[in-house]
């Protein structure tokens, strides 16, 4: 009898917490704390405590499935792959779209984008990071040179002022909350912006700016205006490390503070208090997430928060900066590996120069030089779709409309671990291995690359994502470019053409608990926990101010749809819920969709706690159980995105940020009535 | 309007419930603030009942059992005598006044005594105020 | 016989070379397997040589015992949990378990609750004055000792000092008080733990009272332990001598000194709570528990929390499901259920994501009860948990006040 403690990293969010799996006779029978791991030091959030159960769920996809006579039927890899290859050969490059997964490994992601570019010949490759963190790229690359998290999780403790912008860390990043609490114990102050009075607002924040949905840019403008009025901007930093201040100052001179108070709904004294607290801090740290990103003005929102950081000199120091909080195990890595229609691996912009670079690196010709379609566009425009570990039918706004488009697609391949909403529309469904069923690296939120070792075999015929893609590549005549026999082979190739990863090797990762932060240019380089210590990553090394103009949400309440509707997450579930709904201890906490309704609003329309209500927007309607709570202010409804039966994105509006192409899933207009 | 404490009274079937009953049949006037729940023995009272009572809105909990040596089940009341101080220590550390939980031995003939205990406790809780005064009642109560 | 004391060393050359303090414990474990006195040994091993990641290992091959030599001070695996969760409480497996005092106490409390079959266990106790929290210890090595944590091959705590030995043979030493004043040093519960010698195990082994660094002082704490030691001596695995009365005295004094220090830490740890007014306490705990994210880490780690069907689960309806922070009922119920028997193992506080002072709270409550119930958790298998017993003295008590 052998019972072994095997260390690995939690499969859920982007913090990257260590756990010990308890393995007996080749099966995971439990998990125990891994107290040595630097991120979580033996603790875990509810999801992390129940990490492995989902892999043993009975409805894991085990066999390739091909739709025959309207029904998905089991078949062999041979048949399935031959079919897919033949279909893909039909497609012209523009007609094909690849959606990679935020949960696939770096190796998987790398192979997926290489396949799309080399075999199909298009830049139509995206991953779900488009839907949430694209503004990080569009706003922060011009501002500071990179959209990745600027400091590291342990160093967050050094901050003396946190600006939590649209990120309910109590429920979405508990491990980061642990760091914030430590800083608070040393006197740090926490400012939090969120229309909802979440647990973060009630128990963590010192100043809660409970702003009206979608008014973040106006709020930040007001704060910056106050900071200038008080003379609290960091003049030395601005003079020596930034560019574009004059334009910002001009733009801010037009800010009317009383107007800002009206727009945001936040009392001016509170805005003032927050502004002064942040400006006077030694080391301010902005942590932000979907609350400011998932808007049609997401890029502007992030730009403005970057302005705030630069204005006060809170960047380029450990525990400081403006930090995008990615939510998935490979949210960072998917982008690093180039699963974006505008970036080759390593964030080389799609253009002739990059194409040439990779033609040399890969030994190919004719790589595509024009940016491809973004995620949502791809789904509407490409009749041939390959979707890995993603469920557009749950996460794309205006799902009913999307369904109509997808039903017309010529050929949809879904590669996943469970049947999902999108797999119901697929022509071929391929079973993938997950997490500890394969050897892989992932890159967590603070650019932390860690390795996951294989602990158990995948069920049935399920295979690693990269293997499946390589099989296809072979059938389409590119075996020699996809001659990988292991994920190690792939990682070596990654290292050779992605400079940020160059110094990271499987051996180093095996010896470095907690992983290595990129950029890591050489094998003896320790990695880079905090970026921009000496200068920013922009061409001139300076931080760039980018003045923005406040625009109200795309759709605001009116008589017919009198409420703001916003969407978000719960600590017990994970995104589309595929993994957590199949984990009993988590699903027992919340097993069905709900809508948070303010008691005043509930009273007005006769809704009682636990009543089933119908929520309707111009896009569609869903039913959900009412949760009467003052967590939402009057006029705001909140729906989590985890439940297919109460799919939040049936309701949301497909207003897209013009540069980032993420959607305004955080605000639209809705109405509500008790279900009769 | 002055605050009317809500007190849950958990009485054992044999002695203390009879004692409470006697207070009633004797037409003894006493504070109406106690709601009585009968259990077979004070030893049945799990500290969780008391916590649940507070959560459900009680401002105080009175547990009554037979005098030592007179328990119908021989030792049940001694178990209560251990559990209640334990609970009170925990409550006290968490900032809840431990006077809100009270253990009393009441025999079947002590109707008057039961009444005066209730009166006393009602006034005491009235002075302490509602249980939920500190946390606004809604969260974590 | 129970109460016997020996100065022991291994008779095996290889073990003598590789092991600390004469390798007596290593030899005894090897003997336990070779002599078929147990089916397996449960010990702690540095996973892949990582001294900061001690994992429980179940060994059936005597040749593998030597891989577990040397005390790992910078790690704190939950041995009692391993036994109950993965070995079915030793229900049908005879196991020799290497235990620190807290492990032994936890095991005994679980045995009282019929979760562990103590008859199947041979408890090989090791003296302990504390362990360090793994992740923080690595930082301490870097920041305070200025060494690469992986270069450390041994740690020792003695006379309030922490000494480390590096792989090149050099040693570095720092005062524990100094380290602990800067937030490093031992785990909080270890600092206040008065049980340095595991007399509740079958044998208690340590360096106090040993003649030199190549011997181990063994106190026989039970008849089972006495049989075992006699057999081991007879089979030639260890050689023993009588300790001098000086040695025994030295050991006693060291224990007393450590205990005094622990009591000072207890006072220090609990002082702030004792000084707070009721309102201040309420606000403090309300604030602390408002950070709870219902991970159940404390409940899972606690040896006293053994219920298969826990009251706190979402499907019990007692603590509202799906809420963070959970209702204050959650910590109140946990405290109420375990405070009478808390063994101060610190596992709960180790794993709390929000670093709530759980062990401090519950052990403090336990100390208050210890006076009332006259009960010391984990010391005596025959002393039933306080809520299950009634003493003769109590039967004579008239009022509601328990004074024993």
Short mmCIF file of C-alpha atoms in Angstrom, two decimals, chain B residues 46-49 51-52 55 67-69 74-75 78-79 81-83 85-87 89-97 103-105 131 133-135 139-141, chain C residues 273 278-279 281-282 285-286 311 318 326-329 332-333 335-337 339-340 361 364-365 368-369 372-373 386-387 389-391 394-395 397-400 402:
data_model
loop_
_atom_site.label_atom_id
_atom_site.label_comp_id
_atom_site.label_asym_id
_atom_site.label_seq_id
_atom_site.Cartn_x
_atom_site.Cartn_y
_atom_site.Cartn_z
CA UNK B 46 -26.73 20.97 23.20
CA UNK B 47 -24.93 24.31 23.27
CA UNK B 48 -25.90 24.59 19.63
CA UNK B 49 -29.56 25.00 20.64
CA UNK B 51 -26.52 29.51 19.77
CA UNK B 52 -29.37 28.85 17.39
CA UNK B 55 -29.37 33.54 15.95
CA UNK B 67 -31.43 19.85 41.40
CA UNK B 68 -28.21 17.83 41.64
CA UNK B 69 -29.03 14.37 42.84
CA UNK B 74 -29.31 10.35 37.27
CA UNK B 75 -26.55 12.40 35.63
CA UNK B 78 -24.44 17.28 35.70
CA UNK B 79 -23.72 17.21 32.00
CA UNK B 81 -23.66 21.83 34.60
CA UNK B 82 -20.53 21.30 32.52
CA UNK B 83 -21.83 22.37 29.15
CA UNK B 85 -20.18 27.08 31.81
CA UNK B 86 -18.25 25.95 28.75
CA UNK B 87 -20.60 27.79 26.47
CA UNK B 89 -16.76 30.97 28.57
CA UNK B 90 -16.81 30.91 24.80
CA UNK B 91 -19.53 33.55 24.55
CA UNK B 92 -17.81 35.75 27.04
CA UNK B 93 -14.54 35.64 25.13
CA UNK B 94 -16.35 36.60 21.94
CA UNK B 95 -17.78 39.63 23.70
CA UNK B 96 -21.27 38.31 24.37
CA UNK B 97 -22.27 38.92 27.97
CA UNK B 103 -28.59 27.68 34.21
CA UNK B 104 -30.93 27.10 37.13
CA UNK B 105 -32.10 24.11 39.12
CA UNK B 131 -28.56 40.60 21.68
CA UNK B 133 -27.30 45.63 19.43
CA UNK B 134 -23.68 45.44 18.45
CA UNK B 135 -23.83 44.04 14.99
CA UNK B 139 -24.91 40.22 9.36
CA UNK B 140 -23.29 37.45 11.30
CA UNK B 141 -26.00 37.40 13.94
CA UNK C 273 -7.63 39.22 25.09
CA UNK C 278 -16.46 42.81 26.49
CA UNK C 279 -17.25 45.37 23.81
CA UNK C 281 -13.62 41.66 22.46
CA UNK C 282 -16.84 41.56 20.52
CA UNK C 285 -13.65 38.84 17.09
CA UNK C 286 -16.40 40.13 14.87
CA UNK C 311 -22.89 20.43 11.77
CA UNK C 318 -27.32 25.42 10.57
CA UNK C 326 -20.30 32.63 7.24
CA UNK C 327 -22.50 33.47 10.17
CA UNK C 328 -20.70 33.87 13.49
CA UNK C 329 -22.33 30.54 14.33
CA UNK C 332 -18.87 29.70 17.75
CA UNK C 333 -19.91 26.13 17.07
CA UNK C 335 -15.05 26.66 19.46
CA UNK C 336 -17.83 25.17 21.57
CA UNK C 337 -17.20 21.72 20.21
CA UNK C 339 -12.45 23.89 23.37
CA UNK C 340 -12.71 21.31 26.10
CA UNK C 361 -8.47 31.61 20.95
CA UNK C 364 -7.01 30.04 25.72
CA UNK C 365 -10.59 28.93 26.25
CA UNK C 368 -9.87 28.52 31.29
CA UNK C 369 -11.78 25.27 31.29
CA UNK C 372 -12.92 24.13 36.01
CA UNK C 373 -12.92 20.59 34.67
CA UNK C 386 -14.88 16.40 30.21
CA UNK C 387 -18.37 16.59 28.75
CA UNK C 389 -17.83 12.49 32.64
CA UNK C 390 -19.14 13.38 36.02
CA UNK C 391 -16.83 13.20 38.97
CA UNK C 394 -19.63 17.03 41.34
CA UNK C 395 -22.30 14.66 42.51
CA UNK C 397 -22.45 19.96 44.36
CA UNK C 398 -25.73 21.70 45.11
CA UNK C 399 -25.62 24.88 43.10
CA UNK C 400 -25.01 25.53 39.43
CA UNK C 402 -18.91 24.02 39.12
#
